[in-house]
Amino acid sequence: MNPDLPHLEALAVVLEAPERLGLQRLPLTPPEAGDVVVDMEWSGISTGTERLLWSGTMPPFPGMGYPLVPGYESVGRVSYAGPDSGLRVGQRVFVPGARCYGEVRGLFGGAASRVVVPGTRLLPVPESLGEQGVLLALAATAYHAIAAPATSTPAHAALRAESAAGATATGASANSVAKADVGIAPVPHVELIVGHGVLGRLLARLAALGEGPRPVVWETNPVRHSGAEGYGYDVIFPDDDPRRDYRTICDVSGDAHILDRLVARLARGGEIVLGGFYHEPLSFSFPPAFMREARFRIAAEFQPSDLAAVRALLEAGRLSLDGLITHCVPATEADSAYRTAFGDPSCLKMILDWRTLP
């Protein structure tokens, strides 16, 4: 604890119970030597995890309970840096959450005007990113799904061979393509993505960076069919897709009843990656999956290395976050902002602007 710091408090979004949300002033835990104080600029609203917390449909897990401060997609500036924090005052950083509110849970605690957080949890971000920095968590989640170690099935071996042939035809080696993509494997191990929300769009943009077939995205809502132009992938209705030989499918729809439809589209030895979050049990018919020797993989929480890789792609100009933030409102309008984020299909990403607070 630093005795020279005044008593710290923050105005935070507090979810008191399902669908009951408001701003409250909360005392903050005093920072230790390795901590920093971050004055928030923007925080994003997650339409996956936070929707479940807001609606009360989040499955129980250790530490779950109300009241809570949500948010894990925040960007702000360091206003105090502990001597062991490794950061400096004035740096803009990405904040993946905080637990600094005493008896009020931080799940995940980033939706506040100010936070106290260990410096090791933060990622410095370029000034040029501005409010787009809140998308780093989603971009890292997408990268984690697409860059996970490839399985060694015949389907993936064929996909790698196609990519190597494509690289040779264009005069580039697989190694040079990999270097150009700043750590992205030369083969996108996702051919079909289900869902064209922000996470699906980021997955598609990442998949399109590598060699191999042009990625396809399924989207049932026509409102969300736009936005692929210029990014190297196609968005179609599922019923308009004739393919039945996808080698890797990544589902980010959150639909717990979709597996049988996806298995029917797999090649033999193909893989289904579960990149969304499901609050209902998943199930599938065994015989079709057996016939295809289907594999299932879960892509969970991103790691620091995923954040670093995404930042490198952004700095190299290989990945764009343009066109993904559709709504930005003052933090004082948090209650209506959450309802819009979860109820308006035209809202891809809602962010709260904390800079407008007096």
PDB file of C-alpha atoms in Angstrom, residues 15-309:
ATOM      1  CA  LEU A  15     -24.998  -5.706 -11.870  1.00  0.00           C
ATOM      2  CA  GLU A  16     -26.967  -6.170  -8.643  1.00  0.00           C
ATOM      3  CA  ALA A  17     -29.096  -9.020 -10.000  1.00  0.00           C
ATOM      4  CA  PRO A  18     -30.093 -10.311 -13.441  1.00  0.00           C
ATOM      5  CA  GLU A  19     -31.286  -7.404 -15.609  1.00  0.00           C
ATOM      6  CA  ARG A  20     -30.804  -4.926 -12.742  1.00  0.00           C
ATOM      7  CA  LEU A  21     -27.848  -2.706 -13.506  1.00  0.00           C
ATOM      8  CA  GLY A  22     -26.673   0.768 -12.578  1.00  0.00           C
ATOM      9  CA  LEU A  23     -23.691   2.969 -11.753  1.00  0.00           C
ATOM     10  CA  GLN A  24     -22.392   2.959  -8.177  1.00  0.00           C
ATOM     11  CA  ARG A  25     -19.455   4.636  -6.492  1.00  0.00           C
ATOM     12  CA  LEU A  26     -17.215   1.960  -4.956  1.00  0.00           C
ATOM     13  CA  PRO A  27     -14.048   2.136  -2.842  1.00  0.00           C
ATOM     14  CA  LEU A  28     -10.990   0.561  -4.460  1.00  0.00           C
ATOM     15  CA  THR A  29      -8.359  -1.694  -2.959  1.00  0.00           C
ATOM     16  CA  PRO A  30      -5.161   0.318  -2.284  1.00  0.00           C
ATOM     17  CA  PRO A  31      -2.406  -0.491  -4.808  1.00  0.00           C
ATOM     18  CA  GLU A  32       0.657  -2.512  -3.850  1.00  0.00           C
ATOM     19  CA  ALA A  33       4.160  -2.129  -5.274  1.00  0.00           C
ATOM     20  CA  GLY A  34       3.365  -4.208  -8.360  1.00  0.00           C
ATOM     21  CA  ASP A  35       0.008  -2.562  -9.047  1.00  0.00           C
ATOM     22  CA  VAL A  36      -1.071   0.331 -11.203  1.00  0.00           C
ATOM     23  CA  VAL A  37      -4.069   2.629 -11.152  1.00  0.00           C
ATOM     24  CA  VAL A  38      -5.742   2.988 -14.538  1.00  0.00           C
ATOM     25  CA  ASP A  39      -8.162   5.783 -15.371  1.00  0.00           C
ATOM     26  CA  MET A  40     -10.527   4.246 -17.886  1.00  0.00           C
ATOM     27  CA  GLU A  41     -11.259   5.728 -21.290  1.00  0.00           C
ATOM     28  CA  TRP A  42     -13.503   3.086 -22.869  1.00  0.00           C
ATOM     29  CA  SER A  43     -14.939  -0.303 -21.961  1.00  0.00           C
ATOM     30  CA  GLY A  44     -16.689  -2.774 -24.246  1.00  0.00           C
ATOM     31  CA  ILE A  45     -19.803  -4.831 -23.590  1.00  0.00           C
ATOM     32  CA  SER A  46     -19.449  -8.531 -24.367  1.00  0.00           C
ATOM     33  CA  THR A  47     -22.483 -10.073 -26.044  1.00  0.00           C
ATOM     34  CA  GLY A  48     -21.347 -13.538 -24.964  1.00  0.00           C
ATOM     35  CA  THR A  49     -20.167 -13.797 -21.379  1.00  0.00           C
ATOM     36  CA  GLU A  50     -21.710 -10.543 -20.163  1.00  0.00           C
ATOM     37  CA  ARG A  51     -25.057 -11.351 -21.756  1.00  0.00           C
ATOM     38  CA  LEU A  52     -25.202 -14.528 -19.655  1.00  0.00           C
ATOM     39  CA  LEU A  53     -24.330 -12.594 -16.490  1.00  0.00           C
ATOM     40  CA  TRP A  54     -26.889  -9.912 -17.309  1.00  0.00           C
ATOM     41  CA  SER A  55     -29.692 -12.360 -18.133  1.00  0.00           C
ATOM     42  CA  GLY A  56     -28.957 -14.696 -15.215  1.00  0.00           C
ATOM     43  CA  THR A  57     -28.317 -17.693 -17.483  1.00  0.00           C
ATOM     44  CA  MET A  58     -24.609 -18.037 -16.704  1.00  0.00           C
ATOM     45  CA  PRO A  59     -23.946 -21.591 -15.458  1.00  0.00           C
ATOM     46  CA  PRO A  60     -22.625 -21.624 -11.871  1.00  0.00           C
ATOM     47  CA  PHE A  61     -18.853 -21.498 -11.411  1.00  0.00           C
ATOM     48  CA  PRO A  62     -16.555 -20.772  -8.433  1.00  0.00           C
ATOM     49  CA  GLY A  63     -16.775 -17.106  -7.484  1.00  0.00           C
ATOM     50  CA  MET A  64     -20.003 -16.499  -9.400  1.00  0.00           C
ATOM     51  CA  GLY A  65     -22.581 -14.316  -7.682  1.00  0.00           C
ATOM     52  CA  TYR A  66     -24.189 -10.891  -7.474  1.00  0.00           C
ATOM     53  CA  PRO A  67     -23.555  -7.994  -7.048  1.00  0.00           C
ATOM     54  CA  LEU A  68     -20.745  -7.836  -9.576  1.00  0.00           C
ATOM     55  CA  VAL A  69     -18.826  -5.434 -11.788  1.00  0.00           C
ATOM     56  CA  PRO A  70     -18.709  -6.824 -15.352  1.00  0.00           C
ATOM     57  CA  GLY A  71     -16.301  -6.073 -18.175  1.00  0.00           C
ATOM     58  CA  TYR A  72     -13.068  -7.482 -19.564  1.00  0.00           C
ATOM     59  CA  GLU A  73     -12.609  -5.278 -22.646  1.00  0.00           C
ATOM     60  CA  SER A  74     -11.299  -1.966 -21.361  1.00  0.00           C
ATOM     61  CA  VAL A  75      -8.709   0.628 -22.324  1.00  0.00           C
ATOM     62  CA  GLY A  76      -7.343   3.426 -20.170  1.00  0.00           C
ATOM     63  CA  ARG A  77      -4.280   5.354 -19.057  1.00  0.00           C
ATOM     64  CA  VAL A  78      -1.971   4.611 -16.169  1.00  0.00           C
ATOM     65  CA  SER A  79      -2.363   7.384 -13.570  1.00  0.00           C
ATOM     66  CA  TYR A  80      -0.190   5.710 -10.920  1.00  0.00           C
ATOM     67  CA  ALA A  81       2.474   3.039 -11.421  1.00  0.00           C
ATOM     68  CA  GLY A  82       3.878   1.068  -8.506  1.00  0.00           C
ATOM     69  CA  PRO A  83       7.673   0.759  -8.412  1.00  0.00           C
ATOM     70  CA  ASP A  84       7.496  -2.932  -9.343  1.00  0.00           C
ATOM     71  CA  SER A  85       4.700  -2.662 -11.905  1.00  0.00           C
ATOM     72  CA  GLY A  86       6.889  -2.374 -15.011  1.00  0.00           C
ATOM     73  CA  LEU A  87       4.714   0.428 -16.376  1.00  0.00           C
ATOM     74  CA  ARG A  88       4.834   4.215 -16.348  1.00  0.00           C
ATOM     75  CA  VAL A  89       2.330   6.981 -15.815  1.00  0.00           C
ATOM     76  CA  GLY A  90       0.627   8.084 -19.029  1.00  0.00           C
ATOM     77  CA  GLN A  91       0.804   4.756 -20.870  1.00  0.00           C
ATOM     78  CA  ARG A  92      -2.356   3.598 -22.612  1.00  0.00           C
ATOM     79  CA  VAL A  93      -3.084  -0.004 -21.667  1.00  0.00           C
ATOM     80  CA  PHE A  94      -5.574  -2.761 -22.350  1.00  0.00           C
ATOM     81  CA  VAL A  95      -7.282  -3.947 -19.151  1.00  0.00           C
ATOM     82  CA  PRO A  96      -8.668  -7.527 -19.206  1.00  0.00           C
ATOM     83  CA  GLY A  97     -10.526  -6.994 -15.925  1.00  0.00           C
ATOM     84  CA  ALA A  98      -9.892  -6.137 -12.288  1.00  0.00           C
ATOM     85  CA  ARG A  99     -10.695  -7.367  -8.793  1.00  0.00           C
ATOM     86  CA  CYS A 100     -10.405  -4.290  -6.649  1.00  0.00           C
ATOM     87  CA  TYR A 101     -13.893  -3.599  -5.330  1.00  0.00           C
ATOM     88  CA  GLY A 102     -13.837  -5.203  -1.896  1.00  0.00           C
ATOM     89  CA  GLU A 103     -16.971  -7.262  -1.310  1.00  0.00           C
ATOM     90  CA  VAL A 104     -18.337  -6.537  -4.790  1.00  0.00           C
ATOM     91  CA  ARG A 105     -17.132  -9.217  -7.192  1.00  0.00           C
ATOM     92  CA  GLY A 106     -15.105  -8.331 -10.249  1.00  0.00           C
ATOM     93  CA  LEU A 107     -16.565 -10.538 -13.015  1.00  0.00           C
ATOM     94  CA  PHE A 108     -14.571  -9.427 -14.655  1.00  0.00           C
ATOM     95  CA  GLY A 109     -14.348  -5.950 -13.262  1.00  0.00           C
ATOM     96  CA  GLY A 110     -13.295  -3.740 -16.167  1.00  0.00           C
ATOM     97  CA  ALA A 111     -16.430  -1.595 -16.467  1.00  0.00           C
ATOM     98  CA  ALA A 112     -15.426   1.229 -14.134  1.00  0.00           C
ATOM     99  CA  SER A 113     -14.015   4.732 -14.303  1.00  0.00           C
ATOM    100  CA  ARG A 114     -10.867   3.615 -12.483  1.00  0.00           C
ATOM    101  CA  VAL A 115      -9.300   0.295 -11.518  1.00  0.00           C
ATOM    102  CA  VAL A 116      -6.397  -1.030  -9.471  1.00  0.00           C
ATOM    103  CA  VAL A 117      -4.741  -3.981 -11.168  1.00  0.00           C
ATOM    104  CA  PRO A 118      -1.356  -5.761 -11.204  1.00  0.00           C
ATOM    105  CA  GLY A 119       0.892  -4.346 -13.890  1.00  0.00           C
ATOM    106  CA  THR A 120       1.611  -7.848 -15.174  1.00  0.00           C
ATOM    107  CA  ARG A 121      -2.018  -8.203 -16.312  1.00  0.00           C
ATOM    108  CA  LEU A 122      -1.943  -5.170 -18.576  1.00  0.00           C
ATOM    109  CA  LEU A 123      -0.899  -4.821 -22.194  1.00  0.00           C
ATOM    110  CA  PRO A 124       0.407  -1.480 -23.491  1.00  0.00           C
ATOM    111  CA  VAL A 125      -1.398  -0.532 -26.695  1.00  0.00           C
ATOM    112  CA  PRO A 126      -0.464   1.897 -29.472  1.00  0.00           C
ATOM    113  CA  GLU A 127      -1.937   5.382 -29.251  1.00  0.00           C
ATOM    114  CA  SER A 128      -3.242   4.944 -32.783  1.00  0.00           C
ATOM    115  CA  LEU A 129      -5.703   2.229 -31.722  1.00  0.00           C
ATOM    116  CA  GLY A 130      -7.822   4.582 -29.630  1.00  0.00           C
ATOM    117  CA  GLU A 131     -11.166   3.049 -28.675  1.00  0.00           C
ATOM    118  CA  GLN A 132     -10.494   0.055 -30.942  1.00  0.00           C
ATOM    119  CA  GLY A 133      -8.184  -1.200 -28.204  1.00  0.00           C
ATOM    120  CA  VAL A 134     -11.240  -2.631 -26.416  1.00  0.00           C
ATOM    121  CA  LEU A 135     -11.401  -5.248 -29.193  1.00  0.00           C
ATOM    122  CA  LEU A 136      -8.061  -6.801 -28.239  1.00  0.00           C
ATOM    123  CA  ALA A 137      -9.720  -9.422 -26.018  1.00  0.00           C
ATOM    124  CA  LEU A 138     -11.990 -10.604 -28.817  1.00  0.00           C
ATOM    125  CA  ALA A 139      -9.158 -10.535 -31.339  1.00  0.00           C
ATOM    126  CA  ALA A 140      -6.993 -12.592 -28.975  1.00  0.00           C
ATOM    127  CA  THR A 141      -9.870 -15.032 -28.443  1.00  0.00           C
ATOM    128  CA  ALA A 142     -10.176 -15.453 -32.202  1.00  0.00           C
ATOM    129  CA  TYR A 143      -6.428 -15.876 -32.578  1.00  0.00           C
ATOM    130  CA  HIS A 144      -6.405 -18.474 -29.787  1.00  0.00           C
ATOM    131  CA  ALA A 145      -8.984 -20.530 -31.675  1.00  0.00           C
ATOM    132  CA  ILE A 146      -7.311 -20.321 -35.070  1.00  0.00           C
ATOM    133  CA  ALA A 147      -3.679 -20.653 -33.971  1.00  0.00           C
ATOM    134  CA  ALA A 148      -4.083 -23.572 -31.566  1.00  0.00           C
ATOM    135  CA  PRO A 149      -1.826 -26.553 -32.407  1.00  0.00           C
ATOM    136  CA  ALA A 150      -3.078 -28.238 -35.542  1.00  0.00           C
ATOM    137  CA  THR A 151      -4.376 -31.757 -35.285  1.00  0.00           C
ATOM    138  CA  SER A 152      -2.651 -34.401 -37.382  1.00  0.00           C
ATOM    139  CA  THR A 153      -5.694 -35.822 -39.145  1.00  0.00           C
ATOM    140  CA  PRO A 154      -5.666 -36.724 -42.849  1.00  0.00           C
ATOM    141  CA  ALA A 155      -7.998 -33.767 -43.442  1.00  0.00           C
ATOM    142  CA  HIS A 156      -5.508 -31.320 -41.995  1.00  0.00           C
ATOM    143  CA  ALA A 157      -2.611 -32.966 -43.832  1.00  0.00           C
ATOM    144  CA  ALA A 158      -4.470 -32.401 -47.101  1.00  0.00           C
ATOM    145  CA  LEU A 159      -5.173 -28.803 -46.172  1.00  0.00           C
ATOM    146  CA  ARG A 160      -1.505 -28.207 -45.382  1.00  0.00           C
ATOM    147  CA  ALA A 161      -0.508 -29.727 -48.710  1.00  0.00           C
ATOM    148  CA  GLU A 162      -2.907 -27.437 -50.571  1.00  0.00           C
ATOM    149  CA  SER A 163      -1.487 -24.418 -48.786  1.00  0.00           C
ATOM    150  CA  ALA A 164       2.092 -25.404 -49.547  1.00  0.00           C
ATOM    151  CA  ALA A 165       1.163 -25.828 -53.208  1.00  0.00           C
ATOM    152  CA  GLY A 166      -0.484 -22.409 -53.210  1.00  0.00           C
ATOM    153  CA  ALA A 167       2.584 -20.819 -51.672  1.00  0.00           C
ATOM    154  CA  THR A 168       4.828 -22.442 -54.268  1.00  0.00           C
ATOM    155  CA  ALA A 169       2.571 -21.297 -57.110  1.00  0.00           C
ATOM    156  CA  THR A 170       2.815 -17.705 -55.938  1.00  0.00           C
ATOM    157  CA  GLY A 171       6.569 -17.897 -55.471  1.00  0.00           C
ATOM    158  CA  ALA A 172       6.447 -17.881 -51.671  1.00  0.00           C
ATOM    159  CA  SER A 173       7.567 -20.576 -49.299  1.00  0.00           C
ATOM    160  CA  ALA A 174       5.384 -21.634 -46.388  1.00  0.00           C
ATOM    161  CA  ASN A 175       8.044 -20.221 -44.088  1.00  0.00           C
ATOM    162  CA  SER A 176       8.012 -16.817 -45.776  1.00  0.00           C
ATOM    163  CA  VAL A 177       4.232 -16.688 -45.628  1.00  0.00           C
ATOM    164  CA  ALA A 178       4.359 -17.488 -41.927  1.00  0.00           C
ATOM    165  CA  LYS A 179       6.885 -14.720 -41.312  1.00  0.00           C
ATOM    166  CA  ALA A 180       4.805 -12.252 -43.302  1.00  0.00           C
ATOM    167  CA  ASP A 181       1.809 -13.119 -41.155  1.00  0.00           C
ATOM    168  CA  VAL A 182       3.693 -12.341 -37.921  1.00  0.00           C
ATOM    169  CA  GLY A 183       3.211 -15.694 -36.285  1.00  0.00           C
ATOM    170  CA  ILE A 184      -0.023 -16.789 -37.982  1.00  0.00           C
ATOM    171  CA  ALA A 185       0.392 -20.289 -39.414  1.00  0.00           C
ATOM    172  CA  PRO A 186       0.479 -20.329 -43.229  1.00  0.00           C
ATOM    173  CA  VAL A 187      -2.597 -22.566 -43.209  1.00  0.00           C
ATOM    174  CA  PRO A 188      -5.844 -21.210 -41.737  1.00  0.00           C
ATOM    175  CA  HIS A 189      -7.188 -24.180 -39.826  1.00  0.00           C
ATOM    176  CA  VAL A 190     -10.711 -22.803 -40.126  1.00  0.00           C
ATOM    177  CA  GLU A 191     -12.551 -23.130 -43.428  1.00  0.00           C
ATOM    178  CA  LEU A 192     -16.074 -22.491 -42.138  1.00  0.00           C
ATOM    179  CA  ILE A 193     -17.022 -20.043 -39.386  1.00  0.00           C
ATOM    180  CA  VAL A 194     -20.528 -20.041 -37.939  1.00  0.00           C
ATOM    181  CA  GLY A 195     -21.724 -16.609 -36.857  1.00  0.00           C
ATOM    182  CA  HIS A 196     -20.892 -13.138 -38.212  1.00  0.00           C
ATOM    183  CA  GLY A 197     -20.822 -11.148 -35.018  1.00  0.00           C
ATOM    184  CA  VAL A 198     -17.634  -9.403 -33.954  1.00  0.00           C
ATOM    185  CA  LEU A 199     -15.882 -12.632 -32.941  1.00  0.00           C
ATOM    186  CA  GLY A 200     -16.865 -14.340 -36.192  1.00  0.00           C
ATOM    187  CA  ARG A 201     -15.613 -11.375 -38.200  1.00  0.00           C
ATOM    188  CA  LEU A 202     -12.289 -11.383 -36.417  1.00  0.00           C
ATOM    189  CA  LEU A 203     -11.927 -15.131 -36.969  1.00  0.00           C
ATOM    190  CA  ALA A 204     -12.657 -14.663 -40.658  1.00  0.00           C
ATOM    191  CA  ARG A 205     -10.175 -11.798 -41.010  1.00  0.00           C
ATOM    192  CA  LEU A 206      -7.484 -13.886 -39.338  1.00  0.00           C
ATOM    193  CA  ALA A 207      -8.293 -16.989 -41.388  1.00  0.00           C
ATOM    194  CA  ALA A 208      -8.092 -14.954 -44.583  1.00  0.00           C
ATOM    195  CA  LEU A 209      -4.498 -13.939 -43.796  1.00  0.00           C
ATOM    196  CA  GLY A 210      -3.120 -17.374 -44.576  1.00  0.00           C
ATOM    197  CA  GLU A 211      -2.988 -19.565 -47.647  1.00  0.00           C
ATOM    198  CA  GLY A 212      -5.687 -22.104 -48.427  1.00  0.00           C
ATOM    199  CA  PRO A 213      -9.366 -21.946 -49.356  1.00  0.00           C
ATOM    200  CA  ARG A 214     -11.211 -18.661 -48.991  1.00  0.00           C
ATOM    201  CA  PRO A 215     -13.007 -18.815 -45.615  1.00  0.00           C
ATOM    202  CA  VAL A 216     -16.793 -19.023 -45.549  1.00  0.00           C
ATOM    203  CA  VAL A 217     -19.012 -17.585 -42.816  1.00  0.00           C
ATOM    204  CA  TRP A 218     -22.541 -18.772 -42.119  1.00  0.00           C
ATOM    205  CA  GLU A 219     -24.993 -16.162 -40.862  1.00  0.00           C
ATOM    206  CA  THR A 220     -28.760 -16.624 -40.593  1.00  0.00           C
ATOM    207  CA  ASN A 221     -29.560 -12.960 -39.883  1.00  0.00           C
ATOM    208  CA  PRO A 222     -29.537 -10.906 -43.111  1.00  0.00           C
ATOM    209  CA  VAL A 223     -28.818  -7.753 -41.082  1.00  0.00           C
ATOM    210  CA  ARG A 224     -25.363  -9.175 -40.366  1.00  0.00           C
ATOM    211  CA  HIS A 225     -24.426 -10.228 -43.891  1.00  0.00           C
ATOM    212  CA  SER A 226     -22.561  -7.027 -44.688  1.00  0.00           C
ATOM    213  CA  GLY A 227     -19.045  -6.208 -43.533  1.00  0.00           C
ATOM    214  CA  ALA A 228     -16.994  -8.867 -45.329  1.00  0.00           C
ATOM    215  CA  GLU A 229     -16.129  -6.702 -48.310  1.00  0.00           C
ATOM    216  CA  GLY A 230     -12.388  -6.346 -48.769  1.00  0.00           C
ATOM    217  CA  TYR A 231     -11.416  -8.852 -46.078  1.00  0.00           C
ATOM    218  CA  GLY A 232     -11.062 -11.996 -48.183  1.00  0.00           C
ATOM    219  CA  TYR A 233     -14.003 -14.123 -47.068  1.00  0.00           C
ATOM    220  CA  ASP A 234     -17.652 -14.722 -47.964  1.00  0.00           C
ATOM    221  CA  VAL A 235     -20.850 -14.594 -45.884  1.00  0.00           C
ATOM    222  CA  ILE A 236     -23.740 -16.836 -46.900  1.00  0.00           C
ATOM    223  CA  PHE A 237     -26.909 -18.396 -45.534  1.00  0.00           C
ATOM    224  CA  PRO A 238     -26.300 -21.982 -44.346  1.00  0.00           C
ATOM    225  CA  ASP A 239     -28.913 -23.387 -46.736  1.00  0.00           C
ATOM    226  CA  ASP A 240     -27.114 -21.764 -49.689  1.00  0.00           C
ATOM    227  CA  ASP A 241     -23.882 -23.637 -48.964  1.00  0.00           C
ATOM    228  CA  PRO A 242     -23.473 -26.879 -50.956  1.00  0.00           C
ATOM    229  CA  ARG A 243     -20.216 -28.021 -49.312  1.00  0.00           C
ATOM    230  CA  ARG A 244     -20.093 -31.234 -47.281  1.00  0.00           C
ATOM    231  CA  ASP A 245     -16.322 -31.556 -46.941  1.00  0.00           C
ATOM    232  CA  TYR A 246     -15.112 -28.865 -44.539  1.00  0.00           C
ATOM    233  CA  ARG A 247     -11.982 -29.918 -42.714  1.00  0.00           C
ATOM    234  CA  THR A 248     -12.335 -27.463 -39.849  1.00  0.00           C
ATOM    235  CA  ILE A 249     -15.448 -25.642 -38.703  1.00  0.00           C
ATOM    236  CA  CYS A 250     -15.403 -23.071 -35.908  1.00  0.00           C
ATOM    237  CA  ASP A 251     -18.725 -22.318 -34.251  1.00  0.00           C
ATOM    238  CA  VAL A 252     -19.065 -18.982 -32.477  1.00  0.00           C
ATOM    239  CA  SER A 253     -22.857 -18.846 -32.627  1.00  0.00           C
ATOM    240  CA  GLY A 254     -23.428 -20.114 -29.089  1.00  0.00           C
ATOM    241  CA  ASP A 255     -26.188 -22.376 -30.447  1.00  0.00           C
ATOM    242  CA  ALA A 256     -26.186 -25.521 -28.310  1.00  0.00           C
ATOM    243  CA  HIS A 257     -28.287 -27.415 -30.870  1.00  0.00           C
ATOM    244  CA  ILE A 258     -26.104 -26.930 -33.943  1.00  0.00           C
ATOM    245  CA  LEU A 259     -23.665 -29.847 -33.740  1.00  0.00           C
ATOM    246  CA  ASP A 260     -25.600 -32.311 -35.910  1.00  0.00           C
ATOM    247  CA  ARG A 261     -25.809 -29.715 -38.694  1.00  0.00           C
ATOM    248  CA  LEU A 262     -22.078 -29.109 -38.487  1.00  0.00           C
ATOM    249  CA  VAL A 263     -21.134 -32.792 -38.392  1.00  0.00           C
ATOM    250  CA  ALA A 264     -23.084 -33.247 -41.629  1.00  0.00           C
ATOM    251  CA  ARG A 265     -20.770 -30.699 -43.284  1.00  0.00           C
ATOM    252  CA  LEU A 266     -17.477 -32.277 -42.161  1.00  0.00           C
ATOM    253  CA  ALA A 267     -14.956 -34.126 -44.278  1.00  0.00           C
ATOM    254  CA  ARG A 268     -13.705 -37.429 -42.921  1.00  0.00           C
ATOM    255  CA  GLY A 269     -11.278 -36.684 -40.088  1.00  0.00           C
ATOM    256  CA  GLY A 270     -12.534 -33.119 -39.870  1.00  0.00           C
ATOM    257  CA  GLU A 271     -12.687 -31.017 -36.730  1.00  0.00           C
ATOM    258  CA  ILE A 272     -15.310 -28.831 -35.083  1.00  0.00           C
ATOM    259  CA  VAL A 273     -13.936 -26.065 -32.874  1.00  0.00           C
ATOM    260  CA  LEU A 274     -16.306 -24.769 -30.217  1.00  0.00           C
ATOM    261  CA  GLY A 275     -15.303 -21.141 -29.905  1.00  0.00           C
ATOM    262  CA  GLY A 276     -18.496 -19.784 -28.377  1.00  0.00           C
ATOM    263  CA  PHE A 277     -19.998 -20.191 -24.923  1.00  0.00           C
ATOM    264  CA  TYR A 278     -22.971 -22.471 -24.359  1.00  0.00           C
ATOM    265  CA  HIS A 279     -25.320 -22.245 -21.386  1.00  0.00           C
ATOM    266  CA  GLU A 280     -27.195 -25.394 -22.404  1.00  0.00           C
ATOM    267  CA  PRO A 281     -25.795 -28.946 -22.693  1.00  0.00           C
ATOM    268  CA  LEU A 282     -24.294 -29.868 -26.055  1.00  0.00           C
ATOM    269  CA  SER A 283     -25.167 -33.143 -27.755  1.00  0.00           C
ATOM    270  CA  PHE A 284     -24.883 -34.805 -31.144  1.00  0.00           C
ATOM    271  CA  SER A 285     -25.960 -37.989 -32.901  1.00  0.00           C
ATOM    272  CA  PHE A 286     -23.124 -40.466 -32.672  1.00  0.00           C
ATOM    273  CA  PRO A 287     -23.394 -42.462 -35.970  1.00  0.00           C
ATOM    274  CA  PRO A 288     -22.744 -39.538 -38.391  1.00  0.00           C
ATOM    275  CA  ALA A 289     -19.817 -38.341 -36.256  1.00  0.00           C
ATOM    276  CA  PHE A 290     -18.491 -41.908 -36.072  1.00  0.00           C
ATOM    277  CA  MET A 291     -18.672 -42.313 -39.854  1.00  0.00           C
ATOM    278  CA  ARG A 292     -16.591 -39.172 -40.320  1.00  0.00           C
ATOM    279  CA  GLU A 293     -14.192 -39.793 -37.426  1.00  0.00           C
ATOM    280  CA  ALA A 294     -15.095 -36.292 -36.307  1.00  0.00           C
ATOM    281  CA  ARG A 295     -12.975 -34.447 -33.776  1.00  0.00           C
ATOM    282  CA  PHE A 296     -14.198 -31.810 -31.340  1.00  0.00           C
ATOM    283  CA  ARG A 297     -12.034 -29.127 -29.753  1.00  0.00           C
ATOM    284  CA  ILE A 298     -12.874 -26.377 -27.289  1.00  0.00           C
ATOM    285  CA  ALA A 299     -11.124 -23.019 -27.624  1.00  0.00           C
ATOM    286  CA  ALA A 300     -11.253 -21.357 -24.214  1.00  0.00           C
ATOM    287  CA  GLU A 301      -9.667 -18.253 -22.734  1.00  0.00           C
ATOM    288  CA  PHE A 302      -6.957 -16.432 -24.642  1.00  0.00           C
ATOM    289  CA  GLN A 303      -3.421 -16.364 -23.266  1.00  0.00           C
ATOM    290  CA  PRO A 304      -0.917 -13.484 -22.991  1.00  0.00           C
ATOM    291  CA  SER A 305       0.883 -14.845 -26.046  1.00  0.00           C
ATOM    292  CA  ASP A 306      -2.343 -14.491 -28.062  1.00  0.00           C
ATOM    293  CA  LEU A 307      -2.667 -10.837 -27.045  1.00  0.00           C
ATOM    294  CA  ALA A 308       0.948 -10.216 -28.016  1.00  0.00           C
ATOM    295  CA  ALA A 309       0.470 -11.898 -31.397  1.00  0.00           C
TER     296      ALA A 309
END
